[in-house]
Coordinates of C-alpha atoms and ligand atoms in Angstrom, one line a residue:
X118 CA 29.6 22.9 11.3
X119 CA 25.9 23.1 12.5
X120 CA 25.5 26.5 14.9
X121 CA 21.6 26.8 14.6
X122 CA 19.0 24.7 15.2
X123 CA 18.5 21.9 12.7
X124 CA 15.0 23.7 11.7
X125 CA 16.3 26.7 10.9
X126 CA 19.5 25.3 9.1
X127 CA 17.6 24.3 6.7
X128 CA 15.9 27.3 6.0
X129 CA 19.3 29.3 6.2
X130 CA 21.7 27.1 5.1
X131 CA 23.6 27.0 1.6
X132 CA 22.3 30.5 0.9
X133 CA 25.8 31.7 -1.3
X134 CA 27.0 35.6 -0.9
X135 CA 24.7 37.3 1.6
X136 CA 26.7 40.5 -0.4
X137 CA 24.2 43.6 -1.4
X138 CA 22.3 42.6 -4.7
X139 CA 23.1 39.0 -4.4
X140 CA 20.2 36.1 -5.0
X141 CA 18.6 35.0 -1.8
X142 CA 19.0 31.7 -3.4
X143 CA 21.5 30.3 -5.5
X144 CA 20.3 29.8 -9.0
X145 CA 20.9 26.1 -10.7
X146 CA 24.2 27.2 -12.7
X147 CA 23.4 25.4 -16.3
X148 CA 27.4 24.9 -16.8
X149 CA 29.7 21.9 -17.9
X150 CA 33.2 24.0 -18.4
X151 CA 34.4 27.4 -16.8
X152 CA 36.9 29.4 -18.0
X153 CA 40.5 28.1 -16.7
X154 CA 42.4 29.9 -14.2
X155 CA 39.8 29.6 -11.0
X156 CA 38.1 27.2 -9.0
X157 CA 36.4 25.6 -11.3
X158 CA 37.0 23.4 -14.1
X159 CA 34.7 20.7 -14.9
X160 CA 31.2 19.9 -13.2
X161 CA 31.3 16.0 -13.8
X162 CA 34.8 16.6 -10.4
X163 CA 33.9 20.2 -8.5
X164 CA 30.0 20.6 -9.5
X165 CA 29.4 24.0 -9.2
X166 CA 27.9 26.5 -6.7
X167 CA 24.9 24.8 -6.6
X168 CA 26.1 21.6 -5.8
X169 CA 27.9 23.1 -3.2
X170 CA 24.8 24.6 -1.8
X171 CA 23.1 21.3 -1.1
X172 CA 26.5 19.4 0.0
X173 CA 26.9 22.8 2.6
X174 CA 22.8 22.1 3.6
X175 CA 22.5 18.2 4.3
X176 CA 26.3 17.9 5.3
X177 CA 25.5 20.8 8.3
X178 CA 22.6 18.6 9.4
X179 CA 24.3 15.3 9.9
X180 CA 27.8 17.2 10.8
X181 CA 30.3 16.1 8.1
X182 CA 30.8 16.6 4.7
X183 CA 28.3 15.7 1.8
X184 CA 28.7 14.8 -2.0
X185 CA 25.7 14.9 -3.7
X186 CA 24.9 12.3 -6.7
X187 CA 22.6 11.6 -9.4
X188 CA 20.2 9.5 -7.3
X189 CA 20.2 7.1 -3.9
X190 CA 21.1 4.6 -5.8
X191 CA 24.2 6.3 -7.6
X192 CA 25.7 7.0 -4.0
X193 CA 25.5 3.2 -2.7
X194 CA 27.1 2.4 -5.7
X195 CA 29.6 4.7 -4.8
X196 CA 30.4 3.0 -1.3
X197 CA 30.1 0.0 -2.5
X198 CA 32.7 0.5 -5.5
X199 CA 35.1 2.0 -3.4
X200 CA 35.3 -1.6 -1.7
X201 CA 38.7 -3.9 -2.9
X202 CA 37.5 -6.8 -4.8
X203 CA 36.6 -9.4 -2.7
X204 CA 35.8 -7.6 0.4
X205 CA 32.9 -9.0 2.5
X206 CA 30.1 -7.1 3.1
X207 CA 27.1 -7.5 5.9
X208 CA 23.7 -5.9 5.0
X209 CA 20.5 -6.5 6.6
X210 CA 17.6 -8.9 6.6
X211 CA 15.4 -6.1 5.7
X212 CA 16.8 -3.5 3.1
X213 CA 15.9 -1.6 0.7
X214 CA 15.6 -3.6 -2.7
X215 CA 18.4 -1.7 -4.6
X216 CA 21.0 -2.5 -2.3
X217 CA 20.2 -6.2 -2.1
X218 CA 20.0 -6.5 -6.0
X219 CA 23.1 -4.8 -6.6
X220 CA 24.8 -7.0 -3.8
X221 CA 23.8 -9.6 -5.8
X222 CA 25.0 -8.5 -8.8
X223 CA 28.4 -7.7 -6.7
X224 CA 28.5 -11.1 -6.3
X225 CA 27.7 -13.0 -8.9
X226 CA 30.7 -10.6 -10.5
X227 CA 32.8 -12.0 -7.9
X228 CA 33.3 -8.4 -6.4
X229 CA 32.4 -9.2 -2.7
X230 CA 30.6 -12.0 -0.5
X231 CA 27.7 -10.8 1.3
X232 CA 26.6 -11.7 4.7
X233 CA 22.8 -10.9 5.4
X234 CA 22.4 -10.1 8.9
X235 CA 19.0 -9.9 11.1
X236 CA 18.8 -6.3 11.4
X237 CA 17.5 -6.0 14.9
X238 CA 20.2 -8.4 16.1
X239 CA 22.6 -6.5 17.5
X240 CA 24.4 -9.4 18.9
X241 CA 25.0 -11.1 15.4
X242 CA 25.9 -7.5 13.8
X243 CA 29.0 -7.2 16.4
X244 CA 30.2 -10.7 15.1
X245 CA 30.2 -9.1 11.4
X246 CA 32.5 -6.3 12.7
X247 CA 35.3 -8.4 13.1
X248 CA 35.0 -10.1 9.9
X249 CA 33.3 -7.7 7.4
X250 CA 34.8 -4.5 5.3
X251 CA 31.8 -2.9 5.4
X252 CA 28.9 -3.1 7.2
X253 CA 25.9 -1.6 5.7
X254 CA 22.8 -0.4 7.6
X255 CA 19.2 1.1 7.1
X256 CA 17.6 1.9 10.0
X257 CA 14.3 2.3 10.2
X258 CA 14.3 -0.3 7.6
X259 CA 12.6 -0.5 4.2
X260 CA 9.5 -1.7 5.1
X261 CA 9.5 -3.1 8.1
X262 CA 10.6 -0.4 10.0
X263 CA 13.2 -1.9 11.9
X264 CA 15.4 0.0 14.0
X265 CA 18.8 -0.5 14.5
X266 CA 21.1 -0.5 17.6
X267 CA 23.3 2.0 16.1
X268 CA 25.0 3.6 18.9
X269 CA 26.3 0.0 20.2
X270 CA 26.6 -1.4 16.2
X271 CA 29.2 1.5 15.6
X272 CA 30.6 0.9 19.1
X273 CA 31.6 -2.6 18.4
X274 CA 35.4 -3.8 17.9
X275 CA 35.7 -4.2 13.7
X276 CA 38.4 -5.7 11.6
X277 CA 40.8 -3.4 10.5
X278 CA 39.5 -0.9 8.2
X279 CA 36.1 -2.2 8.2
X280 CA 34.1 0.6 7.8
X281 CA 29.9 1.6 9.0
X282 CA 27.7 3.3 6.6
X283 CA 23.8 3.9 7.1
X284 CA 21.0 4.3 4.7
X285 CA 19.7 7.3 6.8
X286 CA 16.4 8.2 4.2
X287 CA 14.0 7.1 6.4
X288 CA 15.0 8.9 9.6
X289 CA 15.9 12.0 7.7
X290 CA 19.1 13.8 9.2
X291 CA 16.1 15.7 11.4
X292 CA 15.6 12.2 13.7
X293 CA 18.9 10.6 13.7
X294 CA 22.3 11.3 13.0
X295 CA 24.4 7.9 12.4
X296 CA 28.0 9.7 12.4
X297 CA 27.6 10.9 16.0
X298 CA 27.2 7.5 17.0
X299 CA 30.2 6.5 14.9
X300 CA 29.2 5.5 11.6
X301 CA 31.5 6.4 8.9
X302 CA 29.2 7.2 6.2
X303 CA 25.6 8.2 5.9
X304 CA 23.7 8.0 3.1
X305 CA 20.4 9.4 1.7
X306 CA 18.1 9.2 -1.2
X307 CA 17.7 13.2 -0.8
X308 CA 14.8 11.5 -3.6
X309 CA 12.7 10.9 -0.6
X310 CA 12.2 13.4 2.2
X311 CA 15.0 15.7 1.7
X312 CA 13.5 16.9 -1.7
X313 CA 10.3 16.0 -0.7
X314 CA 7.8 16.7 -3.9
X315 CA 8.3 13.5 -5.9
X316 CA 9.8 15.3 -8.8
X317 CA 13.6 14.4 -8.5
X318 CA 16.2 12.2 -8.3
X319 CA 19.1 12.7 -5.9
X320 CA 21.4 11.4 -3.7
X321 CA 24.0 12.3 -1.1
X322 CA 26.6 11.0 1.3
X323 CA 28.2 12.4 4.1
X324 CA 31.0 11.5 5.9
X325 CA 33.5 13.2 8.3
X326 CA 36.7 10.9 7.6
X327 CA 38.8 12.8 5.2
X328 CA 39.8 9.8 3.2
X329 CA 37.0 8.1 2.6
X330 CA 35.3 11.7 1.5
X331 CA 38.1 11.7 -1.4
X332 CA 37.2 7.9 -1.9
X333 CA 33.9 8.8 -2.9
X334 CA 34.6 12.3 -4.7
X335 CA 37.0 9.8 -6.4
X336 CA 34.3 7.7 -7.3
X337 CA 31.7 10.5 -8.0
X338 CA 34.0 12.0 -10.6
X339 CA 35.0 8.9 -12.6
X340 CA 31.4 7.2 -12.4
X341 CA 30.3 10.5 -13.7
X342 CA 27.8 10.4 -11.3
X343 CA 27.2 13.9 -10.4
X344 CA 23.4 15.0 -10.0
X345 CA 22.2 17.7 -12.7
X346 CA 22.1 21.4 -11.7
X347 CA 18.0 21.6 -11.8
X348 CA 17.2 18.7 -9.9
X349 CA 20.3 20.2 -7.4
X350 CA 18.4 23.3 -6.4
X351 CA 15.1 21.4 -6.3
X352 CA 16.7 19.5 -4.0
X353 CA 17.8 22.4 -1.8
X354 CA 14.6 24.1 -2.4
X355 CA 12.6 21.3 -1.1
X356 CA 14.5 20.4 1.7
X357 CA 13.8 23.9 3.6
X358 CA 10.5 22.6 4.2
X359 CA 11.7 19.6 5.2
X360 CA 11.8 20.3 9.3
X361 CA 7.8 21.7 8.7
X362 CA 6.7 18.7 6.5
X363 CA 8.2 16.2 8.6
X364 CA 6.7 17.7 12.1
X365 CA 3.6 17.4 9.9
X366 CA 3.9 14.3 8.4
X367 CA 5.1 12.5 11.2
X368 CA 2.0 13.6 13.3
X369 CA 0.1 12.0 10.7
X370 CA 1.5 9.0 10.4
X371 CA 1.7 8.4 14.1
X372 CA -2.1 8.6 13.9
X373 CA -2.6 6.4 11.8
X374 CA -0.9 3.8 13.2
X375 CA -2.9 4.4 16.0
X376 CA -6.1 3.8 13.9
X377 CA -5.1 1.0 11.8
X378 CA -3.9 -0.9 14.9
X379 CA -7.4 -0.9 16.3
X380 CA -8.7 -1.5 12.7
X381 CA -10.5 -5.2 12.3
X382 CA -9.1 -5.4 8.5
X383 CA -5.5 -4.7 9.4
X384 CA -3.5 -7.6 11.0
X385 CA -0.1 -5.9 11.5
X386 CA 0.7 -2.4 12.4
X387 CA 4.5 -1.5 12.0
X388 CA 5.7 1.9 13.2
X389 CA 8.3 2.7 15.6
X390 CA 5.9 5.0 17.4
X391 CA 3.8 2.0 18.5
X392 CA 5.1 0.9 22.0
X393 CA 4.3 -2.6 20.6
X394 CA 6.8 -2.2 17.9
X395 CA 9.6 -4.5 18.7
X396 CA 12.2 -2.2 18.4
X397 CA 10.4 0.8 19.7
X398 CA 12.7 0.7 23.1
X399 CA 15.7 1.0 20.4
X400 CA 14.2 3.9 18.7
X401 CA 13.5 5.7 21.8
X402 CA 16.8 6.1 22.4
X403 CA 18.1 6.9 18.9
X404 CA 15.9 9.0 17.2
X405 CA 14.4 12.0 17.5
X406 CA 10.9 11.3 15.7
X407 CA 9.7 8.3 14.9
X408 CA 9.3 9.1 11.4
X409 CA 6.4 9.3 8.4
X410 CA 6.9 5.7 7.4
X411 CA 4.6 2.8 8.3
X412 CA 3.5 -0.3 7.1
X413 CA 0.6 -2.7 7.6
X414 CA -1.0 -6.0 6.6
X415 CA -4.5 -6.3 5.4
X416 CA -6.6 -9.8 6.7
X417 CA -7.4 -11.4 3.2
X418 CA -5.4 -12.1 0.3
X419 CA -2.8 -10.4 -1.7
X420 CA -5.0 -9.4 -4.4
X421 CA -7.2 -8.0 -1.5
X422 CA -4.6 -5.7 -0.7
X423 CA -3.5 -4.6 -4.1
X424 CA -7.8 -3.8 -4.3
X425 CA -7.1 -1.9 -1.0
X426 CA -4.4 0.4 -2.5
X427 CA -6.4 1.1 -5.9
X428 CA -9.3 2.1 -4.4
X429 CA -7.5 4.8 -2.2
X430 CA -8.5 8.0 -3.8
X431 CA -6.3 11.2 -2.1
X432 CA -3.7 8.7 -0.7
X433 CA -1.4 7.9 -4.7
X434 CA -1.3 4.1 -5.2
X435 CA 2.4 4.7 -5.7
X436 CA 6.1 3.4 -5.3
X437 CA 8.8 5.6 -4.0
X438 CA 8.6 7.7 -0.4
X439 CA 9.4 11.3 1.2
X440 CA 7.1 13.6 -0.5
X441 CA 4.2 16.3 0.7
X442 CA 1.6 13.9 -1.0
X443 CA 1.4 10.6 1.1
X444 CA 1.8 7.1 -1.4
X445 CA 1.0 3.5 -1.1
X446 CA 1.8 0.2 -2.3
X447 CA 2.0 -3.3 -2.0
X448 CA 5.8 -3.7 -1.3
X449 CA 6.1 -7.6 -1.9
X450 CA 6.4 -7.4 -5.7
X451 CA 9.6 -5.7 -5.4
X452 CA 12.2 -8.0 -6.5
X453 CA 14.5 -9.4 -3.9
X454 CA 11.9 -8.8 -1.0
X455 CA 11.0 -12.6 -0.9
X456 CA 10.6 -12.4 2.7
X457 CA 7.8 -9.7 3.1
X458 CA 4.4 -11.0 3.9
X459 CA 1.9 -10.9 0.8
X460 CA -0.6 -8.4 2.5
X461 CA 2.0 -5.7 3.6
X462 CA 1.3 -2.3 2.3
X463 CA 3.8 0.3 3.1
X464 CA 2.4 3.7 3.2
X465 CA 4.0 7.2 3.0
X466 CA 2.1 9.5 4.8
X467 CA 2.1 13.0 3.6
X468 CA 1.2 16.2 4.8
X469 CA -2.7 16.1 3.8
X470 CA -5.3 16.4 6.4
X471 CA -4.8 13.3 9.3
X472 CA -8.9 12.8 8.9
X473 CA -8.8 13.2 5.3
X474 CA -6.2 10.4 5.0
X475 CA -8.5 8.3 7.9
X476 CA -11.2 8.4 5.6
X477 CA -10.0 7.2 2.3
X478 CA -7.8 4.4 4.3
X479 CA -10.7 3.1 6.3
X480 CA -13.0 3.9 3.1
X481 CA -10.5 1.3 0.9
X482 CA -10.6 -1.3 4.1
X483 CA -14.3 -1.6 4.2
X484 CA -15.3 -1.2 0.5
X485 CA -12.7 -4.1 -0.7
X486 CA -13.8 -6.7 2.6
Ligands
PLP274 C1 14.7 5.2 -2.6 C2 15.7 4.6 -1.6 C3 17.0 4.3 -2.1 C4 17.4 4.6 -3.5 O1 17.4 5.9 -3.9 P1 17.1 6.4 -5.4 O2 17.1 7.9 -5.2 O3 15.7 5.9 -5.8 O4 18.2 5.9 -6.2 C5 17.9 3.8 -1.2 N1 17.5 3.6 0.1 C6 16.3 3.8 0.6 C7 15.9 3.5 2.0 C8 15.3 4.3 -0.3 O5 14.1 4.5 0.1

């Protein structure tokens, strides 16, 4: 339970003893097997005090209680195996690529039907309540920065059982906080922003419904898909920075959406921020920051843009998201992201200097007209 403000929870949180001569931090405990007789067993089922540190940190911020995986991707899995076979699933127009392919995959295998639905339509996602077992939701969206009407979404009658979960990594737990408005499960890529220096994979979800927390440690255990104890206290480590890196980054990147907009190579500006967004009214109300995320479309061809994001010199032409150092790629040769236009770049923006960043942008816009 969350007593402090978020910024200093994750500064304090997940801290161990407190006892005279303990560690200020916990250490990453290297350990598969502990002697018998006390609380622990077996990392692959209880992790170890390390684990715990990081489930105590992010499940404090969103208010429930976290598990912690081997990567983003490992924790979707994780919800989505827990569904019976056959179950129907509703996901949105816009998603990350990972979760489309493996619905896909779910699929083809039989395992569930899936329902795309428009993400911003908030109408159409009430009629999937009543006939889906699980609706899944990312909001802002990957990378079109979509934002969803939670707090009505999770309001909405549902078929029996059907349960909400939302992909919460671009928000961060800092901006929005899905199970207060009723979701059942959040997840995050703690790859992305909770870590926060590109140098490890992890994941987490967080829930505060007893059952489906045992569900998931269920599923943790016996897909073996705990996260290793290093990239566990990197996670931790980088995450309390994360309240001073986002207030940073998402200064930046509000900026720059506010340059490129007014930028004659740049046809498209997407960022919640903007009051032309078309679901900025939605993320007035439900977040608390508009984020670090935005993407853009150049004028010109495809190629044009791919020049555009390998002449950028302090911004990393770069996949992935969340970290100090702020990356940039063309997001339409991800597979299963068919309906992206060509020219979309989606850009991470980091913590470097809001000028600096102007300059190699508008540099790589006019040197590849
Ligand atoms: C990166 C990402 C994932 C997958 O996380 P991994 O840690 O790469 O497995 C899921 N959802 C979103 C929104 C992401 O950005």
């Amino acid at each position: 339970m969350l007593k402090r403000s978020r910024a200093s929870w994750v500064v304090s949180a997940g801290r161990g003893g407190g006892q005279p001569g303990d560690p200020l931090n916990v250490p990453p405990i290297l350990a598969s097997n502990f002697v018998r007789e006390g609380d622990s067993v077996y990392s692959r089922g209880d992790g170890t005090a390390t684990t715990a540190a990081l489930e105590t940190l992010v499940g404090g911020l969103e208010d429930g209680r976290a598990l912690a995986f081997g990567s983003g991707m490992a924790a979707v899995s994780a919800v989505f195996d827990h569904l019976p076979v056959g179950s129907v699933v509703a996901i949105p127009d816009d998603c990350y690529q990972g979760v489309v392919m493996l619905c896909d995959a779910g699929a083809k295998q039989g395992r569930f039907r899936v329902q795309q639905v428009e993400l911003a339509d908030t109408r159409a996602w009430e009629e999937a309540a009543l006939e889906a077992d699980l609706l899944w939701l990312e909001s802002p969206s990957n990378p079109l920065l979509t934002v969803a009407d939670l707090p009505a979404i999770c309001a909405a009658p549902r078929k029996p059982g059907a349960i909400v979960a939302v992909d919460n990594t671009f928000a961060t737990p800092l901006n929005q906080r899905p199970l207060e408005f009723g979701a059942d499960i959040v997840m995050h890529s703690a790859t992305k922003f909770i870590g926060g220096h590109s140098d490890l994979l992890a994941g987490i979800t967080v829930t505060n419904n007893d059952a489906i927390y045992e569900q998931l440690f269920e599923r943790r255990t016996l897909g073996g898909a705990m996260p290793g104890a290093f990239e566990t206290y990197l996670a931790t480590r980088g995450a309390r920075t994360m309240a001073l890196r986002l207030e940073r980054a998402q200064d930046n990147a509000a900026e720059l959406a506010r340059r490129l907009d007014d930028h004659a190579e740049v046809t498209v500006v997407r960022y919640p921020g903007l009051p032309a967004h078309p679901t900025h009214e939605v993320a007035k109300r439900t977040l608390d920051g508009y984020g670090a995320m935005l993407s853009f479309d150049t004028t010109g061809t495809a190629e044009r843009a791919t020049e555009v994001c390998r002449t950028v010199d302090l911004i990393h032409y770069a996949t992935s998201l969340g970290g100090v150092e702020s990356t940039m790629e063309r997001r339409a040769v991800m597979g299963g992201q068919h309906h992206l236009p060509p020219t979309l770049l989606r850009l991470s923006v980091g913590c470097e200097d809001v000028d600096d960043l102007w300059a190699d942008l508008s540099h790589a816009l006019e040197t590849t007209k």
